[in-house]
Amino acid sequence: MLSSDVIELTEMQRGKQAVLRRTSVIETTVETDGQNEDDQYPESGLAANLVALGSLLGCIVNLGIINSIGAIQAYVSTHQLVDLSASSISWIFSIYLALAYMVGIFIGPLFDKYGPKHLMTVSSLFWIGGFMGAASSTKVWHFILSFISLGLGNGIGMTPCISVLSHWFLKNRGNYTGIATSGGSIGGLVFPLMLRHTYVAYGYPWAIRILGFVCFGCMILATLLVRSRFTREKKSTVDSDIPGSRWKRISTKLSFESLHKFKDKTYLAIVGGAFFAELSLVLLVTYFASYAIANGASESTAYLLITVWNGVGIAGRWIPGYFSDKIGRFNMNVMMLVLYTMSVLIILLPFGKHIGAMYSFAAIGGFFSGSILTLLPSCLSQVTPVKEMGEKYGMLNGVLSLANLFGVPIASAVIDKGTPKEYTNFIVFVGCLAVLGTAFWTTSRVVIAGVKLNSKV
């Protein structure tokens, strides 16, 4: 009798559990993220390589324009907005750069859930609209509205272009991320040269329109090629019987719920390193042409310096990415940052007033700065599940947006009158940011592997 009673009770419990499962409020999700199975990643092949090509084309636009922004800033500062102070003009580009990163807070979760197609389509429309507006701009508020559109296009398009690589590559992730993000240097090489010619040949409006058409074409191709692999299949269930579940489901839609991820020491150190290193890089890219002009270089020479910077940056992105898969991504990143910081403090700071030193720094600093954008997503993906990559990368970009929003105006205040002495102070500021960035990245490496130098991290 006792045995049959136990059996009967067990059956009743199973029945109750089945009812609870049928009435559960929580929407269950089946995730195929391939995180634990190396062989689930293609690593190569036609489909994976086409995605990498699409990512490269997208990065030519989304990172290339960031690397070329100095060519636009230098021109409008001496033509359309010549009567305004550097501080006033800086807000145009700081708002653009801030949006280019800030929007990632919201785009990351959307990418994880829906994939890249719709996001990149919307990004393409913002890009073309922003360029057409910028081409016709003559006043500050015209430029601000146009660069808001460009910033939204950049912010929406950048996260899917880079994050999608973690869906297709694991062992070769550093190499392919380096190849794709070298598109930023390709764009930074080609776009200033294009503008240098078209400013003279066709005037500012058509120079910007031509740039817009080229970027729009690249984004359309990228949209057609880039696609995600890992999916989330949703199973809807009845949810009225579990108290508070409705509010929980609503709250999970808010990106602020993800703030607890900053409790992770490794992630926090990566965010700190990215914040200071990338701010150092963005300020240099934005004002390097103006720095050269203030120290006696011609406008044409200033554009050539940006071209050299971005030309060697192609190798500076791919080569470290390739070797990072062999010696460790954090190891390679720290080494590159140390050498980048040294190039600022040893070449540009004491000798930057000489044209030869400017070219030397453009070549050396341009190479070693390549890891700042390239190895960031590779390092982050090494300590992040694939299903959270878009979210964490977007959150990180949201923090970087604050650096760009306030960093560019602060830098412009340092060089308010544009004298060589003020630009020297600016280089000191950039060097200090580089030192802090290197320190935080070194900390993240120590948190993961300790002080052992022979660890592949």
XYZ file of C-alpha atoms in Angstrom:
457
model
C 0.000 0.000 0.000
C 2.778 2.400 0.874
C 4.466 1.766 -2.437
C 1.291 2.453 -4.449
C 0.635 5.634 -2.444
C 4.102 6.937 -3.306
C 3.567 6.147 -6.972
C 0.191 7.910 -6.918
C 1.716 10.969 -5.193
C 4.560 11.094 -7.709
C 2.089 11.022 -10.608
C 0.121 13.873 -9.019
C 3.307 15.926 -8.644
C 4.224 15.336 -12.270
C 0.760 16.445 -13.290
C 1.097 19.675 -11.316
C 4.516 20.339 -12.808
C 3.112 19.827 -16.292
C 0.348 22.339 -15.570
C 2.879 24.834 -14.261
C 4.954 24.429 -17.416
C 1.910 25.074 -19.571
C 0.985 28.197 -17.595
C 4.481 29.616 -17.254
C 4.761 33.357 -17.808
C 8.287 33.291 -18.966
C 8.920 33.135 -22.676
C 11.405 30.314 -23.157
C 14.193 30.647 -25.650
C 16.221 28.002 -27.409
C 19.632 29.427 -28.233
C 22.093 27.895 -30.619
C 25.221 29.849 -29.847
C 27.906 27.242 -30.493
C 29.908 28.600 -27.601
C 31.207 25.253 -26.378
C 31.787 23.528 -29.691
C 34.759 24.667 -31.697
C 33.741 22.589 -34.705
C 30.470 24.508 -35.023
C 32.386 27.515 -36.339
C 33.065 27.401 -40.105
C 36.389 29.308 -39.696
C 36.564 29.534 -43.506
C 34.601 28.640 -46.627
C 32.509 30.649 -49.088
C 29.729 31.695 -46.707
C 32.099 32.755 -43.916
C 34.401 34.616 -46.306
C 31.480 36.480 -47.869
C 30.398 37.598 -44.408
C 33.970 38.762 -43.727
C 33.931 40.678 -47.036
C 30.649 42.307 -46.091
C 32.068 43.215 -42.699
C 35.130 44.711 -44.416
C 32.934 46.870 -46.693
C 30.859 47.994 -43.734
C 33.986 48.897 -41.758
C 35.333 50.921 -44.696
C 32.377 53.228 -44.087
C 31.701 52.972 -40.350
C 35.333 53.122 -39.244
C 36.755 54.820 -42.343
C 34.710 57.990 -41.871
C 35.781 58.185 -38.220
C 39.410 57.966 -39.384
C 38.770 60.592 -42.089
C 36.824 63.081 -40.004
C 39.911 65.268 -39.655
C 39.878 65.938 -43.419
C 36.320 67.290 -43.178
C 36.927 69.153 -39.914
C 40.047 70.885 -41.265
C 38.242 72.008 -44.457
C 35.062 73.434 -42.923
C 37.126 75.145 -40.203
C 38.966 77.144 -42.858
C 36.075 77.692 -45.277
C 32.368 77.479 -44.365
C 32.907 78.069 -40.615
C 36.091 80.116 -40.713
C 34.608 82.865 -38.502
C 33.849 80.490 -35.615
C 36.119 79.321 -32.822
C 37.529 75.807 -32.713
C 35.437 75.142 -29.610
C 32.173 75.962 -31.394
C 33.050 73.843 -34.419
C 34.137 70.922 -32.245
C 30.568 70.267 -31.081
C 29.583 69.257 -34.604
C 32.095 66.433 -34.652
C 31.822 65.505 -30.979
C 28.069 64.952 -31.369
C 28.733 62.829 -34.449
C 31.379 60.720 -32.705
C 29.259 60.372 -29.568
C 26.268 59.080 -31.547
C 28.526 56.747 -33.540
C 29.240 54.927 -30.267
C 26.260 55.732 -28.030
C 23.642 54.131 -30.273
C 25.431 50.802 -29.776
C 23.828 50.497 -26.319
C 20.495 49.847 -28.025
C 21.758 48.254 -31.238
C 23.719 45.455 -29.523
C 20.668 43.706 -28.013
C 18.716 44.215 -31.251
C 21.514 42.563 -33.204
C 21.629 39.610 -30.791
C 17.882 39.141 -31.192
C 17.127 39.966 -34.836
C 20.431 39.840 -36.733
C 22.083 42.498 -38.923
C 19.920 42.942 -42.050
C 17.324 45.483 -40.919
C 19.851 47.390 -38.843
C 22.262 47.823 -41.733
C 19.465 48.862 -44.091
C 18.425 51.641 -41.717
C 22.080 52.579 -41.247
C 22.530 52.978 -45.018
C 19.591 55.394 -45.213
C 20.945 57.555 -42.401
C 24.357 57.625 -44.083
C 23.117 58.870 -47.443
C 20.728 61.378 -45.836
C 23.492 62.787 -43.638
C 25.943 63.221 -46.496
C 23.371 64.956 -48.702
C 22.576 67.310 -45.838
C 26.242 67.995 -45.044
C 26.901 68.818 -48.709
C 24.379 71.670 -48.572
C 25.296 72.932 -45.083
C 26.509 76.492 -44.588
C 25.719 77.190 -40.918
C 26.530 75.435 -37.673
C 23.011 74.105 -37.099
C 22.953 72.727 -40.667
C 26.121 70.785 -39.958
C 24.877 69.591 -36.558
C 21.675 68.131 -38.035
C 23.573 66.497 -40.891
C 26.186 64.981 -38.600
C 23.481 63.722 -36.250
C 22.186 61.693 -39.207
C 25.724 60.496 -39.986
C 26.272 59.600 -36.334
C 23.058 57.555 -36.230
C 24.053 55.758 -39.418
C 27.466 55.012 -37.954
C 26.105 53.899 -34.598
C 23.493 51.582 -36.098
C 25.878 50.023 -38.621
C 29.096 49.571 -36.646
C 27.980 46.994 -34.063
C 26.515 44.417 -36.495
C 29.449 44.783 -38.904
C 31.955 43.822 -36.228
C 29.931 41.588 -33.895
C 28.798 39.261 -36.691
C 32.346 37.930 -37.076
C 32.013 36.158 -33.711
C 29.256 34.033 -35.287
C 31.550 32.589 -37.949
C 35.071 32.470 -36.492
C 36.603 31.276 -33.225
C 40.193 30.069 -33.695
C 40.773 32.618 -36.494
C 38.662 35.373 -34.953
C 41.567 37.742 -34.356
C 42.816 37.349 -37.921
C 39.436 37.940 -39.555
C 38.574 40.791 -37.207
C 41.874 42.384 -38.169
C 41.110 41.960 -41.867
C 37.605 43.410 -41.498
C 38.550 46.354 -39.305
C 41.420 47.195 -41.652
C 38.563 48.576 -43.707
C 38.714 51.534 -41.334
C 42.250 52.243 -42.500
C 41.331 51.643 -46.137
C 38.551 54.196 -45.821
C 40.858 56.493 -43.887
C 43.406 56.173 -46.709
C 41.060 56.572 -49.662
C 38.556 59.138 -48.378
C 41.023 61.968 -47.557
C 42.729 61.475 -50.936
C 39.342 61.539 -52.627
C 38.327 64.694 -50.773
C 41.699 66.337 -51.456
C 41.045 65.945 -55.190
C 37.302 66.591 -55.287
C 37.464 69.731 -53.090
C 39.577 71.348 -55.806
C 37.957 69.754 -58.851
C 34.255 70.012 -57.951
C 33.969 72.139 -54.828
C 32.843 71.191 -51.330
C 29.165 70.280 -52.043
C 29.910 67.744 -54.759
C 32.982 66.439 -52.932
C 30.756 65.439 -50.003
C 28.021 64.068 -52.300
C 30.538 61.846 -54.109
C 31.801 60.600 -50.750
C 28.191 59.895 -49.764
C 27.478 57.871 -52.899
C 30.615 55.766 -52.384
C 29.704 55.063 -48.753
C 26.096 54.251 -49.651
C 27.277 51.742 -52.273
C 29.589 50.039 -49.791
C 26.800 49.821 -47.206
C 24.357 48.285 -49.691
C 26.886 45.575 -50.575
C 27.657 44.999 -46.895
C 23.945 44.633 -46.126
C 23.594 41.972 -48.817
C 26.620 39.965 -47.622
C 26.518 40.153 -43.825
C 24.312 37.632 -42.031
C 24.270 35.966 -38.627
C 24.405 32.222 -37.853
C 23.119 31.778 -34.335
C 19.393 32.066 -33.810
C 16.935 32.335 -30.964
C 13.683 30.449 -31.408
C 10.877 31.743 -29.220
C 8.139 29.568 -27.785
C 5.146 31.538 -26.533
C 3.296 30.201 -23.487
C 0.376 31.250 -21.307
C 1.693 33.537 -18.611
C -1.119 34.837 -16.459
C -0.643 32.621 -13.418
C 2.808 33.640 -12.173
C 2.777 36.884 -10.158
C 5.006 39.728 -11.319
C 6.197 37.947 -14.468
C 4.698 40.532 -16.799
C 6.732 43.299 -15.228
C 9.828 41.142 -15.276
C 9.412 40.522 -18.997
C 8.962 44.219 -19.651
C 11.983 45.142 -17.570
C 14.240 42.766 -19.479
C 13.658 44.901 -22.551
C 15.447 47.816 -20.920
C 19.144 48.017 -21.581
C 19.726 49.330 -18.046
C 19.187 45.793 -16.755
C 22.552 44.957 -18.282
C 24.465 47.328 -16.005
C 25.245 44.444 -13.630
C 27.763 43.244 -16.206
C 30.050 46.062 -15.074
C 30.595 44.098 -11.860
C 32.831 41.786 -13.891
C 36.391 43.001 -13.156
C 37.736 41.850 -16.516
C 34.973 43.590 -18.453
C 35.362 46.739 -16.362
C 39.114 46.849 -17.034
C 38.493 46.350 -20.782
C 35.992 49.218 -20.754
C 38.523 51.467 -18.980
C 41.289 50.560 -21.415
C 39.049 51.101 -24.437
C 37.799 54.418 -23.034
C 41.201 56.061 -22.632
C 43.002 54.427 -25.583
C 40.260 55.160 -28.073
C 39.794 58.730 -26.840
C 43.517 59.256 -27.383
C 43.212 57.869 -30.904
C 40.047 59.798 -31.833
C 41.532 63.107 -30.706
C 44.699 62.477 -32.714
C 42.767 61.509 -35.847
C 40.451 64.515 -35.498
C 43.141 67.158 -34.921
C 46.298 65.743 -36.506
C 45.717 67.664 -39.745
C 45.060 70.889 -37.818
C 48.151 70.214 -35.676
C 50.295 69.929 -38.799
C 48.890 73.147 -40.286
C 49.473 75.031 -37.012
C 53.130 73.919 -37.119
C 53.765 75.169 -40.666
C 52.558 72.340 -42.917
C 50.402 73.162 -45.930
C 46.810 71.986 -46.165
C 47.834 69.488 -48.853
C 50.634 68.112 -46.650
C 48.221 67.761 -43.731
C 45.926 65.552 -45.826
C 48.936 63.479 -46.927
C 49.865 62.904 -43.286
C 46.386 61.489 -42.636
C 46.820 59.334 -45.724
C 50.145 57.952 -44.428
C 48.594 57.333 -41.002
C 45.747 55.308 -42.458
C 47.882 53.619 -45.113
C 50.200 51.985 -42.585
C 47.148 51.420 -40.399
C 45.996 48.726 -42.831
C 49.014 46.638 -41.849
C 48.662 47.825 -38.255
C 45.226 46.255 -38.051
C 45.751 43.021 -39.949
C 49.234 41.949 -38.760
C 48.485 42.206 -35.007
C 45.152 40.469 -35.590
C 46.895 37.598 -37.350
C 49.557 37.109 -34.655
C 47.082 37.624 -31.817
C 45.570 34.213 -32.595
C 49.026 32.710 -32.063
C 50.482 34.573 -29.057
C 47.299 35.789 -27.346
C 45.003 38.711 -28.098
C 45.505 40.530 -24.805
C 49.281 40.032 -25.054
C 49.400 41.520 -28.531
C 47.117 44.408 -27.620
C 49.184 45.455 -24.603
C 52.406 45.302 -26.616
C 50.959 47.453 -29.420
C 49.587 50.001 -26.958
C 52.932 50.348 -25.206
C 54.615 51.094 -28.552
C 51.821 53.496 -29.590
C 52.228 55.427 -26.330
C 55.981 55.588 -26.835
C 55.537 56.969 -30.356
C 53.404 59.827 -28.981
C 55.746 60.696 -26.117
C 59.100 60.077 -27.831
C 58.475 61.207 -31.433
C 55.513 63.582 -31.625
C 55.860 65.451 -28.340
C 59.533 66.558 -28.569
C 59.990 66.654 -32.366
C 56.483 67.159 -33.777
C 57.165 70.676 -35.068
C 59.354 69.262 -37.850
C 57.755 67.927 -41.029
C 60.021 64.872 -41.057
C 58.985 63.968 -37.517
C 55.329 64.364 -38.501
C 55.760 61.848 -41.300
C 57.698 59.493 -39.007
C 54.966 59.648 -36.385
C 52.245 59.194 -39.022
C 53.961 55.966 -40.122
C 54.965 54.572 -36.713
C 52.024 55.792 -34.654
C 49.588 54.865 -37.407
C 50.838 51.275 -37.350
C 50.849 50.752 -33.595
C 47.480 52.479 -33.090
C 45.876 49.895 -35.361
C 45.224 47.515 -32.482
C 43.057 50.005 -30.575
C 40.011 49.306 -32.720
C 41.018 45.919 -34.139
C 41.831 43.899 -31.030
C 39.118 45.410 -28.857
C 36.282 43.212 -30.235
C 38.618 40.204 -30.433
C 39.630 40.539 -26.777
C 36.059 41.166 -25.696
C 34.769 38.126 -27.570
C 37.402 35.981 -25.828
C 35.737 36.598 -22.447
C 32.116 36.929 -23.667
C 29.568 34.294 -24.768
C 28.556 34.736 -28.403
C 24.920 35.332 -27.432
C 25.997 38.382 -25.369
C 28.605 39.802 -27.747
C 26.341 42.367 -29.379
C 25.023 43.541 -26.014
C 28.427 43.880 -24.329
C 30.042 45.492 -27.373
C 27.135 47.921 -27.586
C 27.416 48.786 -23.877
C 31.135 49.390 -24.286
C 30.493 51.680 -27.246
C 27.961 53.545 -25.123
C 30.728 54.324 -22.612
C 33.040 55.368 -25.442
C 30.376 57.793 -26.650
C 30.839 59.825 -23.469
C 34.551 60.070 -24.192
C 33.868 61.429 -27.657
C 31.050 63.757 -26.589
C 33.131 65.559 -23.985
C 36.671 64.705 -25.055
C 36.620 66.539 -28.385
C 35.338 69.838 -26.869
C 37.886 69.546 -24.045
C 40.652 69.068 -26.605
C 39.361 72.006 -28.646
C 39.477 74.169 -25.507
C 43.129 73.191 -25.057
C 43.886 74.371 -28.619
C 41.451 77.296 -28.531
C 43.645 79.771 -30.429
C 45.529 77.160 -32.409
C 49.031 78.237 -31.407
C 51.938 75.754 -31.554
C 52.280 75.917 -27.749
C 48.613 74.991 -27.289
C 49.045 72.079 -29.672
C 52.029 70.897 -27.597
C 49.745 70.854 -24.553
C 47.260 68.915 -26.649
C 49.878 66.245 -27.405
C 50.668 65.962 -23.674
C 46.949 65.400 -23.060
C 46.788 62.718 -25.752
C 49.899 61.021 -24.357
C 48.415 60.884 -20.849
C 45.255 59.274 -22.224
C 47.401 56.684 -24.021
C 49.254 55.876 -20.789
C 45.968 55.361 -18.925
C 44.591 53.181 -21.708
C 47.693 50.986 -21.648
C 47.485 50.683 -17.861
C 43.864 49.502 -17.926
C 44.493 46.984 -20.709
C 47.479 45.631 -18.780
C 45.221 45.301 -15.728
C 42.664 43.279 -17.707
C 45.416 40.948 -18.866
C 46.663 40.511 -15.276
C 43.129 39.817 -14.018
C 42.815 36.963 -16.536
C 46.252 35.343 -16.327
C 48.207 36.994 -13.547
C 51.700 38.327 -14.114
C 53.004 35.306 -16.017
C 54.509 36.617 -19.237
C 54.448 33.249 -21.028
C 50.657 32.808 -20.791
C 48.777 32.884 -24.077
C 45.963 35.301 -23.253
